[in-house]
Coordinates of C-alpha atoms in Angstrom, one line a residue:
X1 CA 0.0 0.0 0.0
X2 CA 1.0 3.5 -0.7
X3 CA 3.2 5.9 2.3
X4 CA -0.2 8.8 2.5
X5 CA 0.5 12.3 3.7
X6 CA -0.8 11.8 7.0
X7 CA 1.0 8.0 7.2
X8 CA 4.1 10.4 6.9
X9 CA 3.0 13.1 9.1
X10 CA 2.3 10.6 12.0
X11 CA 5.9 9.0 11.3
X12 CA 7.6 12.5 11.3
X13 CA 5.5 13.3 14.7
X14 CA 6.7 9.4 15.7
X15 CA 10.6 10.2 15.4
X16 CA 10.1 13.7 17.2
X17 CA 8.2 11.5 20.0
X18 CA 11.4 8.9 20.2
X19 CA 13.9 11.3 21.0
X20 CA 12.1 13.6 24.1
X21 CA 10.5 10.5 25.5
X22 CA 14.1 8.8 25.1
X23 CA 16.1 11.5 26.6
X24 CA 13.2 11.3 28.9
X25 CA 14.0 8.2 30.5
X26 CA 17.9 9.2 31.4
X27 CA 16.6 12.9 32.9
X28 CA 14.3 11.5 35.2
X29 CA 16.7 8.5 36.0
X30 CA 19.0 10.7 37.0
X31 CA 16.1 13.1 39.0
X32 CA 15.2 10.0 41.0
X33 CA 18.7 9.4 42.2
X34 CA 19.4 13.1 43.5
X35 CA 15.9 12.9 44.8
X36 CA 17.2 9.3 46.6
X37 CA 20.5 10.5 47.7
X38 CA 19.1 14.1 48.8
X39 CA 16.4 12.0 51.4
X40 CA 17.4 8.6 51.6
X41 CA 14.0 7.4 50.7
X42 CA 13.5 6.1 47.0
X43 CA 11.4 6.0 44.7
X44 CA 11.1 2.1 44.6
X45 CA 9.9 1.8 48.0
X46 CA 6.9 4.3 48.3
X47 CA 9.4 7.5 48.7
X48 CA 7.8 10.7 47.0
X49 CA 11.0 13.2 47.0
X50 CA 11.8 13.1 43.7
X51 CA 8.9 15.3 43.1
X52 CA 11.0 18.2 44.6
X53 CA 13.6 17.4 42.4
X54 CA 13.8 20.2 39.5
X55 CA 15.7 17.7 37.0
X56 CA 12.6 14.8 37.7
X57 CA 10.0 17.6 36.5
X58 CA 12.4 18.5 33.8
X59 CA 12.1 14.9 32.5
X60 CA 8.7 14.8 32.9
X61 CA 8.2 17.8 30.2
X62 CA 10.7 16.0 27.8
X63 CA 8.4 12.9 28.0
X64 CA 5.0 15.2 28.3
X65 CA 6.5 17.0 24.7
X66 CA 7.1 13.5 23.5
X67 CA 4.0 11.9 24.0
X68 CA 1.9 15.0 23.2
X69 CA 3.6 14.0 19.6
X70 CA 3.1 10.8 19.8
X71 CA -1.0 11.7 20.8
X72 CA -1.2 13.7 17.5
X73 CA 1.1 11.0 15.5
X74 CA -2.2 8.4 16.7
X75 CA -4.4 10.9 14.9
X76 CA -2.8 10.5 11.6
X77 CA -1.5 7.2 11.3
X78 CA -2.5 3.7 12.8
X79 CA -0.9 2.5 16.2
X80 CA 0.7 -0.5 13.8
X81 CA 2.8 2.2 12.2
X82 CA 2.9 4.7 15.0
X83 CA 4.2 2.5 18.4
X84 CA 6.4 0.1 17.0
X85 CA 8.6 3.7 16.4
X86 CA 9.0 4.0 19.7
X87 CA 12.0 1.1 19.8
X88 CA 14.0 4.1 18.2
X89 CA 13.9 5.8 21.8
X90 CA 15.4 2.8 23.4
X91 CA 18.2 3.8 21.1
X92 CA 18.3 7.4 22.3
X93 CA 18.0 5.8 25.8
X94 CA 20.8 3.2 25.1
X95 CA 23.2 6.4 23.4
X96 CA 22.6 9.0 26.4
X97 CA 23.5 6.5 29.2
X98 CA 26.1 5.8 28.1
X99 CA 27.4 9.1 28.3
X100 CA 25.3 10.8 31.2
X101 CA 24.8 7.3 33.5
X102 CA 27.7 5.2 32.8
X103 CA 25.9 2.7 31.3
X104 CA 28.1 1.1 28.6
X105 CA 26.8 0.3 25.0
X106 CA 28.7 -2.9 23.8
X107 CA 29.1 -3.8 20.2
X108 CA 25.9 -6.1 20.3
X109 CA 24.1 -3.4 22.0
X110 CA 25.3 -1.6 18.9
X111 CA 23.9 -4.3 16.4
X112 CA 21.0 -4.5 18.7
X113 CA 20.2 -0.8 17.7
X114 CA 21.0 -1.6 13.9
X115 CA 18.1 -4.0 14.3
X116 CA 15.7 -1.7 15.8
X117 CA 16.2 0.9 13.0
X118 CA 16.1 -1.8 10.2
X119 CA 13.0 -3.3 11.6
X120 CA 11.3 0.1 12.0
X121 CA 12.0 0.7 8.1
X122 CA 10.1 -2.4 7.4
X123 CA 7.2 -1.5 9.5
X124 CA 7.0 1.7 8.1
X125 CA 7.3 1.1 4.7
X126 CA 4.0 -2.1 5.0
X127 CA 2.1 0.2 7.2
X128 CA -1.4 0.2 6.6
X129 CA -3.7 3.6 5.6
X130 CA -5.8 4.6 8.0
X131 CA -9.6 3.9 8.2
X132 CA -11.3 7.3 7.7
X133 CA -13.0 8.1 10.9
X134 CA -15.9 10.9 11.0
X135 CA -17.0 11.2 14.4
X136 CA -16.1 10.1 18.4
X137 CA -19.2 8.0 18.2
X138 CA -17.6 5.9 15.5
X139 CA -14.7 5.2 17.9
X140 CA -16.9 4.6 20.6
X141 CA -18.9 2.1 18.8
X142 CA -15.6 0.6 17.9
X143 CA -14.5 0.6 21.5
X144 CA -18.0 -0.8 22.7
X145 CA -17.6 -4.5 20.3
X146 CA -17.3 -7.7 22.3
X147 CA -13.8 -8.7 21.6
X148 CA -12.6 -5.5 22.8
X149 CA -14.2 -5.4 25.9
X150 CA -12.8 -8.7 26.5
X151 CA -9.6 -7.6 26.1
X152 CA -10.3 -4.5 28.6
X153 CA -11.4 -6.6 31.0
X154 CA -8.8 -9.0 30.6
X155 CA -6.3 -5.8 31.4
X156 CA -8.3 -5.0 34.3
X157 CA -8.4 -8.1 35.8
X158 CA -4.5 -8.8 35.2
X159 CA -3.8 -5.5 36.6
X160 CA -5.3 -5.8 39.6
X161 CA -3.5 -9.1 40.4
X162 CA 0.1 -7.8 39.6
X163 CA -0.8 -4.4 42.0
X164 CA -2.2 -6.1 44.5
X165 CA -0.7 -9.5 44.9
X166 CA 2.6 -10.0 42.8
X167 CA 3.8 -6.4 43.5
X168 CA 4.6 -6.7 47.3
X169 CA 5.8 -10.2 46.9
X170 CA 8.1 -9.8 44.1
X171 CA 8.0 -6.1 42.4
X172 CA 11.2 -5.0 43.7
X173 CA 13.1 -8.3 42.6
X174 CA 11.5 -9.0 39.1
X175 CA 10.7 -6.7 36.5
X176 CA 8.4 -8.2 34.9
X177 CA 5.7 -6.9 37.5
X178 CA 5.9 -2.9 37.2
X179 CA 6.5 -3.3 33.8
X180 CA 3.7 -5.3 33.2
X181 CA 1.5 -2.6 35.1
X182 CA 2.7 0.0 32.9
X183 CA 2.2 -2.3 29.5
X184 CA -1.4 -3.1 30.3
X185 CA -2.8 0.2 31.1
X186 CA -0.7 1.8 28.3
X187 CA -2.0 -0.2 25.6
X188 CA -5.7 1.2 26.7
X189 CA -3.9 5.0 27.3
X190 CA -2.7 4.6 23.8
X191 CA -6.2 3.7 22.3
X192 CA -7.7 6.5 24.5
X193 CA -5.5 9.1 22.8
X194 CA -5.7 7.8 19.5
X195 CA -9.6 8.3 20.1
X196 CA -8.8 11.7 21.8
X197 CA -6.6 12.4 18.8
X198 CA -8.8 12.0 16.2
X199 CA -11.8 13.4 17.7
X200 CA -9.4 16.5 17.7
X201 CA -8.5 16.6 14.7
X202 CA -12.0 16.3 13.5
X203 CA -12.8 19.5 15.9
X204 CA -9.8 21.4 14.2
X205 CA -11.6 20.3 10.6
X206 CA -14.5 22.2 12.1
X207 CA -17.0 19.3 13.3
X208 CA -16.5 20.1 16.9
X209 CA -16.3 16.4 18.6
X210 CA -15.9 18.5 22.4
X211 CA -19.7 18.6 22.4
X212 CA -20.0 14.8 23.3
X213 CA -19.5 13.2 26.5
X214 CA -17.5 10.5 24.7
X215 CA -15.0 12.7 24.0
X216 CA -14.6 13.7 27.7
X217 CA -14.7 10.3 28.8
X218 CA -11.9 9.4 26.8
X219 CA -9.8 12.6 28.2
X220 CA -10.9 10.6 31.6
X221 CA -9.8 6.8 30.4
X222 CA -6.1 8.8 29.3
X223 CA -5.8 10.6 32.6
X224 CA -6.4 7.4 34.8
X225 CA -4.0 5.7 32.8
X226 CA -1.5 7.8 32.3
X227 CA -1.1 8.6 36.2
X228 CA -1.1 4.8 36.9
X229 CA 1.3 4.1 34.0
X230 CA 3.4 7.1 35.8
X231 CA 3.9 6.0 39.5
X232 CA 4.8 2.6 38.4
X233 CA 7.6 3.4 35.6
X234 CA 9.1 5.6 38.1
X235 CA 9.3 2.6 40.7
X236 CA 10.6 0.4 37.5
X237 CA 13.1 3.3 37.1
X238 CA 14.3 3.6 40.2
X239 CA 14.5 -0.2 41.0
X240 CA 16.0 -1.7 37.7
X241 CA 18.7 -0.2 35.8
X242 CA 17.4 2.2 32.7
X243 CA 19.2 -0.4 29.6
X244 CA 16.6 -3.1 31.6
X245 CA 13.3 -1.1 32.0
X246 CA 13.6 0.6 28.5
X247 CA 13.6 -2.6 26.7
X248 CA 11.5 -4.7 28.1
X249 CA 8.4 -2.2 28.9
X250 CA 9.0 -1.3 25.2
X251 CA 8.5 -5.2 23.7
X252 CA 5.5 -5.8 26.1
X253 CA 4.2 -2.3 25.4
X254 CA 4.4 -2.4 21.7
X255 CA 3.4 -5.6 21.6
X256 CA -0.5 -5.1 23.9
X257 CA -0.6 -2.2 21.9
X258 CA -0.7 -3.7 18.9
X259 CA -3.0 -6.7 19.8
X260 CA -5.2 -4.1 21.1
X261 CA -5.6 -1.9 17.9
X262 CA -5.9 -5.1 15.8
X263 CA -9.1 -5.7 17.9
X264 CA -10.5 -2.1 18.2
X265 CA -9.4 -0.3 15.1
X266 CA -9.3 -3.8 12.3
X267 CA -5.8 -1.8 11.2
X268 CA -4.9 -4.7 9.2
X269 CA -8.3 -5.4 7.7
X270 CA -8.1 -4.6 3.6
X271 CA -3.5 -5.7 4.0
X272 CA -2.9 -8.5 2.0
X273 CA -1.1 -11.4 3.4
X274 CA 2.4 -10.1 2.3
X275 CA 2.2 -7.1 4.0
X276 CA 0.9 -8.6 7.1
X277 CA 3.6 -10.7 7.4
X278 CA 6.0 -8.2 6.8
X279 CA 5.0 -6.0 9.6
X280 CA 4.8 -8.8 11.6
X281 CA 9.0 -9.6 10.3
X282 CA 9.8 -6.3 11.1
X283 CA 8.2 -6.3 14.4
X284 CA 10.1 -9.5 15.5
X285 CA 13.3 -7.7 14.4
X286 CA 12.6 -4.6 16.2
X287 CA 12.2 -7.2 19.3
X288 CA 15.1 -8.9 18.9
X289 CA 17.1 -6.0 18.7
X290 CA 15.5 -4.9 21.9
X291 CA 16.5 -8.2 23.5
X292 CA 20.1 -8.1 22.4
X293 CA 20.4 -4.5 23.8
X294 CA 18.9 -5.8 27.0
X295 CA 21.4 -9.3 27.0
X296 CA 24.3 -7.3 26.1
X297 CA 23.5 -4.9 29.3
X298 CA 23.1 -7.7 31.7
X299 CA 26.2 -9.4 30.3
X300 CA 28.4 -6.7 30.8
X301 CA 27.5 -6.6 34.2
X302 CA 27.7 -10.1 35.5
X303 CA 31.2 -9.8 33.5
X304 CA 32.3 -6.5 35.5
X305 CA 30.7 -8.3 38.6
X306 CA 33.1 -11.6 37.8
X307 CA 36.0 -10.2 36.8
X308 CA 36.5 -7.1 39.7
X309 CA 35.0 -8.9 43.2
X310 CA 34.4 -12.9 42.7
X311 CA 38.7 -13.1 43.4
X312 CA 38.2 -10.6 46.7
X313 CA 35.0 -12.5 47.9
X314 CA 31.9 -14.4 46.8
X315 CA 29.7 -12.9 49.6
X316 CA 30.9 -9.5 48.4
X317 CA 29.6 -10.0 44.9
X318 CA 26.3 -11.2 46.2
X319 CA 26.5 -7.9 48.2
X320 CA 26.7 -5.6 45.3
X321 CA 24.4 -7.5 42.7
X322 CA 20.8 -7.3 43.9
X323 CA 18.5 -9.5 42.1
X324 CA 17.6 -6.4 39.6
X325 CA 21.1 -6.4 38.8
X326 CA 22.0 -2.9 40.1
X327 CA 24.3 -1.7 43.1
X328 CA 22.4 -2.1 46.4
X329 CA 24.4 1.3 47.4
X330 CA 22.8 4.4 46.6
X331 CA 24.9 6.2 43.9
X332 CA 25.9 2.8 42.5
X333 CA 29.2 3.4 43.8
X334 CA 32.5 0.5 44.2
X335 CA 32.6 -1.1 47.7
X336 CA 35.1 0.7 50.0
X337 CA 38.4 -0.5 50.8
X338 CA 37.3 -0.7 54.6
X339 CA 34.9 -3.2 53.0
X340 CA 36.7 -5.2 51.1
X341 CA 39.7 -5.5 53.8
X342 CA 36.6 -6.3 56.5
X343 CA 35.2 -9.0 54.1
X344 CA 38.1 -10.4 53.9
X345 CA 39.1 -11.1 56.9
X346 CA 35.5 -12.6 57.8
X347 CA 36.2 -15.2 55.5
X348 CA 39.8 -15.5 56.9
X349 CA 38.0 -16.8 60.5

């Protein structure tokens, strides 16, 4: 199928929408470990000092600019095009922490972002046009068919379980669980604001969409989302390391997003079969270039761990590598020598 004007306005909007909500991710990564140093309270574990921090807010604008783009990008193209874009701000991520967090980017990690790119060019080249959509009650009849409300209430219902009973058991050791939080209401906030989007831009074409409560109720579903989808990437953040968080909510994100759009918005109804399956080719690349980043990162760090403490002291290595694979100390900082010569001699007696 033929790359339409507003297919290529929503991919312009998509790349602008990468790089603030990738840049993002490192300023408010860095916020939440002033915030944690400055009160000794994080993030992770219910603390609420980071939103004193200036640099925290400052990321939050990045990503409020980015996703603002990415809200107006849903209005012009379809969420099979639009979100599987976002893997290119796992690349920003990757390039910035290197340089601002310390977080190395290996040669795979490099291939890894070769793959995302590639992957994204295939995507974008077998998108699908968008289905012309005249009013909010159109969407809302398109919300309201029974295999989306499955889905919805499937999300509910697996939301509820990973708050309420997998979070306090396990959320701080496997990321999986406040990631999964944040997947599952986003792939509802992003069919919210793809509604909100286009009733919008069906205002701005002068058929003014604000005069139906659908439209409001939509603004509501995004808000409730969007906060919930907030408070538990910033304990993701602060609890996992940035090269693990970015990945991973991205491939589950992308990936319930795209199930979901399928349902509600038939974007691949009209494709042929080739195209389908080229989308879906490009998708798994994209993936496994995510993965790679993400194996490459927790490599190198088992590596670092091996090589620098398992001579001085096993119990010191379990010390410094948490189950999330980060520093237990604050700043991420090496073990003292006081440490070290203290361990040691334990394991002398």
């Amino acid at each position: 199928m033929g790359f339409s004007e507003d297919n290529l306005k929503g991919f312009i909007l998509a790349l602008l929408s990468s790089l603030f909500i990738g840049a993002s991710f490192i300023i408010k990564k860095k916020g939440l470990r002033r915030a944690a140093a400055a009160s000794g309270v994080r993030a992770g574990i219910g603390g609420f000092s980071y939103l004193l921090e200036p640099l925290w807010w400052l990321g939050m604008i990045t990503m409020i600019i980015g996703e603002i783009a990415n809200c107006v990008a849903y209005a012009f193209a379809p969420a099979v095009l639009v979100t599987p874009l976002g893997a290119l701000s796992i690349i920003v991520s990757a390039v910035l922490a290197q340089f601002i967090l310390n977080e190395k980017l290996q040669q795979l990690g490099i291939l890894g972002c070769v793959m995302c790119i590639a992957g994204s060019v295939v995507i974008v080249i077998h998108a699908p046009q968008e289905h012309p959509i005249t009013s909010v009650q159109e969407i809302c009849s398109m919300a309201t068919q029974p295999a989306f409300l499955l889905y919805v209430a499937s999300v509910i219902v697996l939301v509820f379980i990973l708050i309420f009973h997998f979070a306090p058991q396990c959320g701080h050791s496997n990321v999986l669980v406040f990631t999964g939080i944040c997947s599952l209401m986003g792939s509802l906030s992003v069919m919210s604001v793809k509604a909100l989007g286009t009733a919008l831009k069906i205002t701005f074409e002068g058929n003014n969409q604000l005069l139906y409560p659908e439209t409001w109720f939509f603004v509501f579903i995004v808000a409730t989302c969007v906060i919930t989808q907030m408070n538990y990437l910033n304990k993701a953040l602060d609890t996992f390391n940035t090269s693990v968080v970015s990945p991973i909510y991205y491939v589950m994100f992308t990936s319930l997003t795209i199930l979901a759009s399928v349902i509600m918005f038939k974007d691949w109804d009209g494709q042929s079969v080739g195209d389908i399956i080229s989308e879906i080719c490009g998708f798994i690349v994209v993936l496994s270039g995510t993965i790679l980043l993400h194996t490459t990162k927790d490599f190198e760090r088992s590596s670092s761990f091996r090589g620098s403490y398992a001579s001085i002291s096993p119990t010191l290595s379990a010390r410094l590598c948490s189950g999330n694979g980060e520093f237990m100390k604050h700043d991420e900082e090496n073990p003292s020598p006081a440490d070290v010569v203290r361990l040691q001699r334990q394991e002398m007696h």
